[in-house]
Coordinates of C-alpha atoms and ligand atoms in Angstrom, one line a residue:
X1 CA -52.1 55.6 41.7
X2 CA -51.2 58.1 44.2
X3 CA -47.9 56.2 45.3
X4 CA -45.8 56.0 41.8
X5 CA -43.1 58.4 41.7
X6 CA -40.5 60.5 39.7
X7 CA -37.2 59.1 41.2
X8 CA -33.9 59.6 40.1
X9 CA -31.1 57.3 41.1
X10 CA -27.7 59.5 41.5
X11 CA -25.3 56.2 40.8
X12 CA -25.3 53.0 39.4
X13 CA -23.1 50.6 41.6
X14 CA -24.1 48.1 43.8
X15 CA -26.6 50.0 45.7
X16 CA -27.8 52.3 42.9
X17 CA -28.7 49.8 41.1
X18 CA -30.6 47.1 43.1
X19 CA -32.4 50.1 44.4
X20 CA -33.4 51.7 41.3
X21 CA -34.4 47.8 39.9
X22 CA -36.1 47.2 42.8
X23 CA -38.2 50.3 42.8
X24 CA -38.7 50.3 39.2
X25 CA -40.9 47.0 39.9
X26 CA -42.5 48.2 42.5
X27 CA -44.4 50.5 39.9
X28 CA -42.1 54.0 40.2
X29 CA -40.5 55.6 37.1
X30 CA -37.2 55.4 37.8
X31 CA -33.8 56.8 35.8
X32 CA -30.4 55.8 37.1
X33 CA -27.8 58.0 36.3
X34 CA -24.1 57.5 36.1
X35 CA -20.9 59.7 35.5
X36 CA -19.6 56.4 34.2
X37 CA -20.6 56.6 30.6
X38 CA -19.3 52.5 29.8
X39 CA -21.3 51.2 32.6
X40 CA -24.8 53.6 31.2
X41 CA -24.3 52.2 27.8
X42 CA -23.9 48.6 29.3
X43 CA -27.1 48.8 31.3
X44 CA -29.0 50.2 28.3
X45 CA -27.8 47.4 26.3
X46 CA -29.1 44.8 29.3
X47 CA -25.1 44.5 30.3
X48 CA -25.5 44.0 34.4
X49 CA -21.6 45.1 35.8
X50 CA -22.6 42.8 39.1
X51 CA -23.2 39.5 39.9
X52 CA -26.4 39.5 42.1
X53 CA -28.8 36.7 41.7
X54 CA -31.9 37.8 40.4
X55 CA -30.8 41.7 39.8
X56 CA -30.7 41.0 35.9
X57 CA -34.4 39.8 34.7
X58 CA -36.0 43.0 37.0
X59 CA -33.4 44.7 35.3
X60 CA -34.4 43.8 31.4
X61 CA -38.3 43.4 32.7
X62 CA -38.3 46.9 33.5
X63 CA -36.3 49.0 31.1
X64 CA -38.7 47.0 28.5
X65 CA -41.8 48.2 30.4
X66 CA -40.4 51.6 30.5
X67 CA -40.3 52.0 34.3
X68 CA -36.2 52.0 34.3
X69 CA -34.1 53.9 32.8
X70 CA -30.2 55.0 32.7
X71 CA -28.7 58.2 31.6
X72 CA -25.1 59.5 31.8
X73 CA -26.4 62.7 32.4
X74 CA -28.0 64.0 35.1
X75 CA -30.3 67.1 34.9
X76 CA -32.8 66.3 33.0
X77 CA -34.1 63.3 35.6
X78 CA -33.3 65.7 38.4
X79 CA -35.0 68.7 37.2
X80 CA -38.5 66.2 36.7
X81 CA -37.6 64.1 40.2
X82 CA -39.7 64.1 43.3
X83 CA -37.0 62.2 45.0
X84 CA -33.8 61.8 44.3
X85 CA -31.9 59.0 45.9
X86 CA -27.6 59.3 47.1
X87 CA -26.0 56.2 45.5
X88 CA -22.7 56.9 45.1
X89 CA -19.5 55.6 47.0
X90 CA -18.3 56.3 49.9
X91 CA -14.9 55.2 49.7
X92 CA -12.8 55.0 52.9
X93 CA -9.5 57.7 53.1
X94 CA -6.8 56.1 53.3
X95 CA -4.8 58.0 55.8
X96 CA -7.2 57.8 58.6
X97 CA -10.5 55.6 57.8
X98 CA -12.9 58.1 57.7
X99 CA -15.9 58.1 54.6
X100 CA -14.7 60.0 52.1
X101 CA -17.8 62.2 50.9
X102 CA -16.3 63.7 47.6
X103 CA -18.9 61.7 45.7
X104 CA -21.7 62.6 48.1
X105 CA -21.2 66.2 47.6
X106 CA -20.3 66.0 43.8
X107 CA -23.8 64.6 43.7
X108 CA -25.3 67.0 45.8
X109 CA -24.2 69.9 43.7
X110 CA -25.9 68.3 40.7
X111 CA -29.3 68.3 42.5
X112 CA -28.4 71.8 43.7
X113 CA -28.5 72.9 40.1
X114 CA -30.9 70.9 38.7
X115 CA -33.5 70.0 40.7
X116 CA -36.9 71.0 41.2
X117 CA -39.3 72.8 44.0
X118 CA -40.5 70.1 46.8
X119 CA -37.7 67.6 46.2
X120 CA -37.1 65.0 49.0
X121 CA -33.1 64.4 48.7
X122 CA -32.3 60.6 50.1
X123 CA -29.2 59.5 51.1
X124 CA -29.4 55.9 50.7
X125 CA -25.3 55.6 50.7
X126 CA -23.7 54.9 54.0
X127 CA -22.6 58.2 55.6
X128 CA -21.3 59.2 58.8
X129 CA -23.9 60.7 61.1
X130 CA -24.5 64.7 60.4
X131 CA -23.7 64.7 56.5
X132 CA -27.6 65.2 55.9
X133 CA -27.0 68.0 57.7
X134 CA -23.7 68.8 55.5
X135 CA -26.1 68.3 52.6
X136 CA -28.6 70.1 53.7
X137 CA -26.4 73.4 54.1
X138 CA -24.5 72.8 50.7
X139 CA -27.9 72.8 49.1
X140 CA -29.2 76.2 51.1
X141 CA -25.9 77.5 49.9
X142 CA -26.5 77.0 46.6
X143 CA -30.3 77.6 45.7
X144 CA -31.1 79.5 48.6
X145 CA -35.0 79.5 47.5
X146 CA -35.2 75.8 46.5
X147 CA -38.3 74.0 48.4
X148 CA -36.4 70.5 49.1
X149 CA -36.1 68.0 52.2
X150 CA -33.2 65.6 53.4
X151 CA -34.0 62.2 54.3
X152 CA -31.6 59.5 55.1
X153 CA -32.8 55.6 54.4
X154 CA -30.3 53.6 54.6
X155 CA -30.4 50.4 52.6
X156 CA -29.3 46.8 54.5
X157 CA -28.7 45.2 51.4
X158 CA -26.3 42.2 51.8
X159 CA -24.3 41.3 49.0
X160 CA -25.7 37.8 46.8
X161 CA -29.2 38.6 48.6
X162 CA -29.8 42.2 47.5
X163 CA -32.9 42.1 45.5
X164 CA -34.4 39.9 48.5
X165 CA -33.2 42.6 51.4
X166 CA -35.1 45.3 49.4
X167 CA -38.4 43.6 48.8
X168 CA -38.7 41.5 52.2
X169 CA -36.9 43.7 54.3
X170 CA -36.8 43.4 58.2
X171 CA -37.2 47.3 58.8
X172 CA -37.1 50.7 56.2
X173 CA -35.6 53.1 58.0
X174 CA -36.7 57.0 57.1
X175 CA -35.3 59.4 59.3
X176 CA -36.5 63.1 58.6
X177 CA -36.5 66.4 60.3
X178 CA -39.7 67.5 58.1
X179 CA -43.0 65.6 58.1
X180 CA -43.9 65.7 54.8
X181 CA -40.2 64.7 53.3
X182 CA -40.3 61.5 55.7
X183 CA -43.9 61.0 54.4
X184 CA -42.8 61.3 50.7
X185 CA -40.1 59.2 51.2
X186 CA -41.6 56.5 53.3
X187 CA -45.2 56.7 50.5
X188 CA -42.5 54.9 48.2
X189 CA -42.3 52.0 49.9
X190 CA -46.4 51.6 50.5
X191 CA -46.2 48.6 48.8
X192 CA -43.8 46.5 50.7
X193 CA -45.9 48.4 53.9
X194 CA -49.0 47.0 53.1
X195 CA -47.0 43.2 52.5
X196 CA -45.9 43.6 56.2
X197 CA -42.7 45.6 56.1
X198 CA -42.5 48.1 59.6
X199 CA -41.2 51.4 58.5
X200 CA -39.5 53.2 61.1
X201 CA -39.7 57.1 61.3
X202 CA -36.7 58.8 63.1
X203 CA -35.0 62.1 63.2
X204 CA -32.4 62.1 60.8
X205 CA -29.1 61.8 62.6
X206 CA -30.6 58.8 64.2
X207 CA -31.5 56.6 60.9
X208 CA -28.0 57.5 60.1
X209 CA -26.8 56.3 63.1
X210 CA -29.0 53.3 63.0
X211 CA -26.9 52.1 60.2
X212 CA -23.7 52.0 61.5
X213 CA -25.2 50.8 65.0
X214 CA -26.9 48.4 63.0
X215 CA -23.2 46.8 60.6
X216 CA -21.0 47.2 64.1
X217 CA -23.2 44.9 66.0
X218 CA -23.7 42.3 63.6
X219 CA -19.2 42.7 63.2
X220 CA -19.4 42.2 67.2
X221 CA -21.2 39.1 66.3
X222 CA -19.0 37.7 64.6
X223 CA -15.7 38.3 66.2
X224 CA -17.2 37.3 69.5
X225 CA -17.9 33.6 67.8
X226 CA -14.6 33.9 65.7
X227 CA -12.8 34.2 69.6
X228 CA -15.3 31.5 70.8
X229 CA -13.9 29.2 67.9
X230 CA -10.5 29.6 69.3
X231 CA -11.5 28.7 73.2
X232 CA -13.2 25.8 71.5
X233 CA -10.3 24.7 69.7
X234 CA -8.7 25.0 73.1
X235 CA -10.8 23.3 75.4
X236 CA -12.0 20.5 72.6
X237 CA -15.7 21.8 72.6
X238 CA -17.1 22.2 68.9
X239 CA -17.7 25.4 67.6
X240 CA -21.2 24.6 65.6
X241 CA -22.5 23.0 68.2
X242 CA -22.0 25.8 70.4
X243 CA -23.5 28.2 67.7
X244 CA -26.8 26.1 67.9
X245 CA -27.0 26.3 71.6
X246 CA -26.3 30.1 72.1
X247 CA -28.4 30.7 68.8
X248 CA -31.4 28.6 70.4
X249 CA -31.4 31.5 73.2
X250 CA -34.3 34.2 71.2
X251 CA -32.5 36.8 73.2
X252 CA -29.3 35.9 71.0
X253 CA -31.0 34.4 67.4
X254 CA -29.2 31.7 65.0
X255 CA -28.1 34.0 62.5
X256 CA -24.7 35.2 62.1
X257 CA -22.8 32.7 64.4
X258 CA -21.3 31.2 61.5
X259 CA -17.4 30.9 62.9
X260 CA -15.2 31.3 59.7
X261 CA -11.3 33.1 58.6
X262 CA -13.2 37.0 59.8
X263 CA -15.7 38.9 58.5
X264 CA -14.7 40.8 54.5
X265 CA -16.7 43.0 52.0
X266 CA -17.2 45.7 50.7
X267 CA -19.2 47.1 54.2
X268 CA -18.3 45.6 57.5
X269 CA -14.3 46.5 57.7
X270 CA -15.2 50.6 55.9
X271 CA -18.5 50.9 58.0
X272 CA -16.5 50.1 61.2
X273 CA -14.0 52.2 60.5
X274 CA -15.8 55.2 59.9
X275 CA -17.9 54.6 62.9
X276 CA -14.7 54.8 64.8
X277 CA -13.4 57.8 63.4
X278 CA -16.5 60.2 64.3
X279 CA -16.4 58.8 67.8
X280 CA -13.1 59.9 67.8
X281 CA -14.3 63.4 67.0
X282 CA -16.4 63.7 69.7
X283 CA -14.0 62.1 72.2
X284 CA -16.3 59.2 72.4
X285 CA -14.9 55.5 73.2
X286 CA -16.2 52.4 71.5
X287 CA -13.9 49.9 72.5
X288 CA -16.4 47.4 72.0
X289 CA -16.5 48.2 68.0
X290 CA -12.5 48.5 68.2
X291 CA -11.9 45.7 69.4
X292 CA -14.6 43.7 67.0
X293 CA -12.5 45.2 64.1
X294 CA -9.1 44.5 65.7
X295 CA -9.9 40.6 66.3
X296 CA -10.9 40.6 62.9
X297 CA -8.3 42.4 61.5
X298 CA -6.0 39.8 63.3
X299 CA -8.1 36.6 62.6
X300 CA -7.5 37.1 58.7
X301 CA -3.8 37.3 58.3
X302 CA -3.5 34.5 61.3
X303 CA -5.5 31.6 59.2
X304 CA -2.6 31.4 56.1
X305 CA 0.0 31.0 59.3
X306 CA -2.0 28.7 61.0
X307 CA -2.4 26.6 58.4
X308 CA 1.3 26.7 57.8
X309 CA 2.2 25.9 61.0
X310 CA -0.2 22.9 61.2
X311 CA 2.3 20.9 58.8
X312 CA 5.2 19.3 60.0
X313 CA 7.8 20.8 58.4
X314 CA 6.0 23.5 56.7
X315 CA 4.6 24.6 53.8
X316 CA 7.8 25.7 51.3
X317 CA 7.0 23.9 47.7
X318 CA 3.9 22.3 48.7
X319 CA 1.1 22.6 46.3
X320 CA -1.7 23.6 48.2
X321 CA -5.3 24.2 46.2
X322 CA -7.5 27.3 47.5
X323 CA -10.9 26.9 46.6
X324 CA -12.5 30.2 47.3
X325 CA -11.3 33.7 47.1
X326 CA -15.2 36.2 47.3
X327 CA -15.4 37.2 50.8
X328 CA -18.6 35.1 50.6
X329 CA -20.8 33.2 48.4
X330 CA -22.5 34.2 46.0
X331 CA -20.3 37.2 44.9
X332 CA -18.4 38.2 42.8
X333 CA -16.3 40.3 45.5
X334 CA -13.4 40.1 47.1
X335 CA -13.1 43.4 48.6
X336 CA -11.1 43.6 51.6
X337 CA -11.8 38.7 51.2
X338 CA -10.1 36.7 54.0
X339 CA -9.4 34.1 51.3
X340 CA -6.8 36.8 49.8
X341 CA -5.3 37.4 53.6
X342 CA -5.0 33.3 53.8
X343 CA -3.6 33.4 50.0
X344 CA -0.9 36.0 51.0
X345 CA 0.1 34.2 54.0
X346 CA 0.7 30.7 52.3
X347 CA 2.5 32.4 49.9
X348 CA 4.9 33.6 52.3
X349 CA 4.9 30.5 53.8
X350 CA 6.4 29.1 50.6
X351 CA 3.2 27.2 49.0
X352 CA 3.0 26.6 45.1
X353 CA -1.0 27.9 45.4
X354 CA -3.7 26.8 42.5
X355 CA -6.6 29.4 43.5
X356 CA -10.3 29.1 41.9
X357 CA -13.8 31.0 42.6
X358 CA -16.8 30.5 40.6
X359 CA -16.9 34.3 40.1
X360 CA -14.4 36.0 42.1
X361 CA -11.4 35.4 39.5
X362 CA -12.2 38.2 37.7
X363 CA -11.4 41.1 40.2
X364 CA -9.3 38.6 42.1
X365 CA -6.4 38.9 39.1
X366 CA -6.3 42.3 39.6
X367 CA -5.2 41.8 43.4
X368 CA -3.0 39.2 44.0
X369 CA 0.1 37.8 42.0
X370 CA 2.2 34.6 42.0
X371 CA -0.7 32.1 42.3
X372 CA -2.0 29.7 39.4
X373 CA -5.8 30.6 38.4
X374 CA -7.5 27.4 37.9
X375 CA -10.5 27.9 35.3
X376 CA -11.9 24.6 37.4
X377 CA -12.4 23.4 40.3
X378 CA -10.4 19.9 39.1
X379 CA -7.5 21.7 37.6
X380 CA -7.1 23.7 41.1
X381 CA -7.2 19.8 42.7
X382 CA -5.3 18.2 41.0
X383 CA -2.2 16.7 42.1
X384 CA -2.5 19.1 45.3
X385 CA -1.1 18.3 48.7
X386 CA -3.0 20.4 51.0
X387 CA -7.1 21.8 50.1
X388 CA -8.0 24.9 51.8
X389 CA -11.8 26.1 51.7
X390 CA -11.6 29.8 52.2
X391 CA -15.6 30.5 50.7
X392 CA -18.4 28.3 51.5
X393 CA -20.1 28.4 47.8
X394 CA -22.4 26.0 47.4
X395 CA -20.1 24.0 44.5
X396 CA -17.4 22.9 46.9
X397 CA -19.6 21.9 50.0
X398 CA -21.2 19.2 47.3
X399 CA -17.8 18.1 46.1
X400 CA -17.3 14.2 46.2
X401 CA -14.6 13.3 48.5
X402 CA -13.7 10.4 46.8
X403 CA -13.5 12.4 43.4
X404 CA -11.1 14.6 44.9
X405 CA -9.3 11.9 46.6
X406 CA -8.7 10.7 42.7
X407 CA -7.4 14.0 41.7
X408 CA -5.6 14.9 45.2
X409 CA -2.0 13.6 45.7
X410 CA -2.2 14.3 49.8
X411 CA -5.0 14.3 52.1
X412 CA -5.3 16.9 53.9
X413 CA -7.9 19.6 54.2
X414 CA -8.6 23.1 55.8
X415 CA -11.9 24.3 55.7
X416 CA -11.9 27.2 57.0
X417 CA -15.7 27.8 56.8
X418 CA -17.1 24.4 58.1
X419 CA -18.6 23.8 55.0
X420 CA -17.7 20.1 54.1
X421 CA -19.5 17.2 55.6
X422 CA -17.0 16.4 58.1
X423 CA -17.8 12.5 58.3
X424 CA -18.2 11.6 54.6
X425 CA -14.2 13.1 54.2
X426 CA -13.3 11.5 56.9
X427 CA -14.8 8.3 55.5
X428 CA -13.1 9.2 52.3
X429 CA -9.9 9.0 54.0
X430 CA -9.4 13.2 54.8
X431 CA -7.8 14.6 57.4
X432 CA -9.8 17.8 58.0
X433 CA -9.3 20.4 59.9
X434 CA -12.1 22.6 61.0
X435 CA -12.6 25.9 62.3
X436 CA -13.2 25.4 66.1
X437 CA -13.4 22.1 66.6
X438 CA -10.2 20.1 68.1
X439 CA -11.5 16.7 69.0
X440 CA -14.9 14.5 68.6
X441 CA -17.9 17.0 69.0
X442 CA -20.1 16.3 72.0
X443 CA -23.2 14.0 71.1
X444 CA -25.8 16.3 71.1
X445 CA -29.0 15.4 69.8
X446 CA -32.0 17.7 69.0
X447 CA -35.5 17.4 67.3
X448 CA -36.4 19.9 65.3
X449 CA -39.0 22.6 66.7
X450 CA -40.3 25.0 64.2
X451 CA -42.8 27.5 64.9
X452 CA -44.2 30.6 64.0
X453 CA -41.7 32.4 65.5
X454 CA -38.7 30.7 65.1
X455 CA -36.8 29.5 62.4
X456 CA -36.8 25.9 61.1
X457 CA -34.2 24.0 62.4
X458 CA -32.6 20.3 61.3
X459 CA -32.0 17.8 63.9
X460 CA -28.3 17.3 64.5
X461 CA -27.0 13.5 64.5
X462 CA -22.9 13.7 65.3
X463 CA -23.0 10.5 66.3
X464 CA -21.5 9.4 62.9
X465 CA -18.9 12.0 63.7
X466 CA -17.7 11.3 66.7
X467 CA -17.8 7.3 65.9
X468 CA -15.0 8.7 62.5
X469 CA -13.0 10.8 64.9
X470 CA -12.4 8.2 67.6
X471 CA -11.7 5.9 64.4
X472 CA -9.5 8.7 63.8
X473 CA -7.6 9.1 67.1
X474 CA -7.4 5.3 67.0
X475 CA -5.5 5.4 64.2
X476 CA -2.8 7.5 66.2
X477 CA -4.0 10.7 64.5
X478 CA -3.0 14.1 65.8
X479 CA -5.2 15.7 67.8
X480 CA -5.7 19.6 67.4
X481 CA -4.0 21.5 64.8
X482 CA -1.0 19.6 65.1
X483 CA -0.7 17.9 62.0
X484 CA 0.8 15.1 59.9
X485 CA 2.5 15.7 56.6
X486 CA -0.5 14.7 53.8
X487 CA 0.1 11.3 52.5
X488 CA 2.6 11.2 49.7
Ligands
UDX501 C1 -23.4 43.6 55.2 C2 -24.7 43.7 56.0 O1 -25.2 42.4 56.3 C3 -25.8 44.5 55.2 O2 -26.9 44.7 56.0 C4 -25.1 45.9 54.9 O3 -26.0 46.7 54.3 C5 -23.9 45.7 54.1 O4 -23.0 44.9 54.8 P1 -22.5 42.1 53.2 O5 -21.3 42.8 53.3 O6 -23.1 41.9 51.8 O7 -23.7 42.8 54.0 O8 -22.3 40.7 53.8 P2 -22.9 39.7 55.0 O9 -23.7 38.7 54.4 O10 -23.5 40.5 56.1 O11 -21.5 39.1 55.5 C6 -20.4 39.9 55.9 C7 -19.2 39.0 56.3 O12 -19.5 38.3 57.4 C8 -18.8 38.0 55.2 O13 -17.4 38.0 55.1 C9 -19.4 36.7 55.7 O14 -18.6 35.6 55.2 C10 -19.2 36.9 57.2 N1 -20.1 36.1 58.0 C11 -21.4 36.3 58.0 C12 -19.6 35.1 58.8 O15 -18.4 34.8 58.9 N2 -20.5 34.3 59.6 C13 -21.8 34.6 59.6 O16 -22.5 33.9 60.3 C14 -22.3 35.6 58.8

């Protein structure tokens, strides 16, 4: 078959990885290389360093078959590759944001050496707009009678859904300032063409741009709704209800107007920063994407004090249980988490904190210190005052309220990502707090209407709701986030 390639994988993290997986099954003989000689020997061994659903079986299928392999050196897959895909890091500088492309280079000087006549280079890493350019000129430099192309195809992978992204993806981006390097690049891909992905062809700068356009918006997103939590919590409207209604509107979609504690990860906060630091080079203002980061910024450290002033008379030596501590479900990372903002906070506020994560412990230990690490999600409970959901996984929006009433010694619960069923706590006897919502929810009711061309939505009953919550304010309940001390 014309379309199977020679491709060499400069990188095995996150991206390196899914990528090289990914295109290993779709038939291309792939070798992912590594200065990182532990993690190599790992992956020959069927050791995955990262928890993505569904990453570890292509993984094993296709080093068995022979399609995948991993090497801790590099030139013998470059000098063979007829692409060669940018995996590495591009970590932010700490003094002023911006990507730090030591990595980027370091790997472009290995393909300088190494490679062979009519390579197509691909950065597949996040970098600013102009580095193809930058690697372009680095490579001239160095071979100046090399044959090669530089093609930027940047992967919109999200973290927990990875393997998913890359074979159903919404759009491949190739951006190319030579036909046949875009061609080479995007003949890679044929196979996910011909199942209905659109590949887009642009000139480079532009699919690099696309990228960051691409991570700011969606971080607009999600501030805007974060501040629209807030004005509900003010003016007693209910945040998810107000998420269906906008996200009805096709012009504005359902997806990612999920209110929570701010936007983390490993992309969002670096992207955005780097996107603001090459405007700033060219004098160009994007107050839009500053202020998205700012909110967020601001939003994190706020929920811990929030939740801290909620409590008559504060939180000094009350045990208060975190379940949570990824910066989303299904992860095992808690890069730049809001659950570790809200954890620092209610420390300062005095809290005795139990902490648990299905998978985040791990690198959590590594970041943050005076906290108890419960192994499960009981021994966090137990004897608690306060509950504070800080991750939506799966686990804790199934928890029985009336098991952890057993266990609790107060009832009184954050959840800061609306992912309880609000009435069956209440039922239980909870006092929950939720993110933008301050009073009954209006009764809305809506039939589903799924078609072709929209996604399948549940009808919404808060009927059963409201009826708790005026139970609630009945009972002389606070309304807002004034709150009563948890039961003894
Ligand atoms: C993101 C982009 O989605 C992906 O395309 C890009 O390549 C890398 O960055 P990821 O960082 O894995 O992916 O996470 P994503 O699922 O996009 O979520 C980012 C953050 O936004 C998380 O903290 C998540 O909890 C939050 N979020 C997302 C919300 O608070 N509400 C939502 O509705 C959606």
């Amino acid at each position: 078959m014309g379309d199977i390639m020679q491709i060499a994988i400069l990188g095995a993290g996150y991206v390196g990885l899914v990528s090289a997986a990914c295109l290993a099954d779709l038939g291309h003989h792939v070798t992912c290389i590594d200065i990182n000689r532990d993690r190599i020997e790992g992956l020959q061994r069927g050791e995955i360093p990262i928890y993505e659903p569904d990453l570890a079986p292509i993984v094993v299928r296709n080093t068995e078959n022979g399609h995948l392999r991993f090497a801790a050196d590099a030139a013998g897959a470059l000098a063979t590759a007829q692409v060669i895909f940018i995996c590495v890091g591009t970590p932010p500088r700490v003094q002023d944001g911006e990507a730090d492309l030591g990595f980027v280079f370091e790997a472009t000087r290995d393909i300088a050496r190494y490679a062979r006549d009519d390579v197509a280079v691909v950065t597949k890493s996040t970098v600013p707009v102009g580095t193809g350019d930058l690697i372009e000129g680095l490579i001239r430099r160095m071979r100046p009678h090399l044959h090669f192309g530089v093609v930027s195809n940047p992967e919109f992978l999200k973290e927990g859904a990875a393997v998913a992204d890359f074979m159903r993806p919404d759009r491949i981006v190739v951006g190319a300032e030579e036909q046949w390097a875009g061609d080479r690049v995007a003949q890679i891909y044929s196979e996910l063409a011909r199942a209905g992905a659109p590949i887009l062809r642009t000139r480079r700068r532009s699919s690099e741009a696309i990228k960051y356009a691409a991570n700011a918006f969606l971080a607009i997103k999600l501030s805007f709704i974060n501040e629209i939590a807030d004005f509900c919590e003010a003016w007693d409207a209910d945040i998810d209800s107000v998420s269906f209604g906008i996200g009805l509107d096709r012009r504005i979609g359902p997806d990612f107007l999920q209110a929570g504690p701010g936007y983390g990860g490993s992309c969002f906060p670096k992207d955005l920063r780097a996107l603001l630091h090459s405007a700033r080079e060219r004098a160009v203002g994007l107050r839009m994407v500053e202020t998205a980061s700012a909110v967020n910024e601001a939003r994190k450290w706020s929920m811990g004090r929030r939740i801290a002033a909620a409590v008559s008379g504060g939180l000094h030596e009350t045990r208060v249980a975190l379940l949570g501590l990824a910066f989303k479900p299904e992860t095992d990372d808690v890069r730049e988490s809001p659950a570790l903002a809200v954890v620092n906070a209610l420390l300062r506020a005095g809290a005795h904190l139990h902490v648990h994560d299905p998978k985040g412990m791990k690198a959590a230990r590594g970041l943050i210190e005076g906290v108890t690490f419960a192994e499960t999600i009981r021994d966090c409970l137990r004897d608690a005052e306060i509950l504070v959901i800080a991750t939506g996984w799966e686990d804790y929006a199934r928890l029985d309220p009336h098991a952890v009433a057993d266990l609790m010694a107060g009832r009184l619960v954050f959840d800061l990502r609306n992912a309880l069923p609000a009435s069956s706590w209440r039922k239980a006897g909870f006092t929950l707090r939720r993110i933008g919502e301050a009073a009954p929810p209006a009764t809305i009711s809506f039939t589903a209407r799924p078609g072709p061309d929209r996604s399948p939505m549940q009808a919404v009953d808060w009927d059963a709701v409201r009826h708790e919550r005026h139970r609630e304010k009945g009972a002389g309940h606070a309304r807002g986030m004034a709150m009563m001390k948890p039961a003894e």
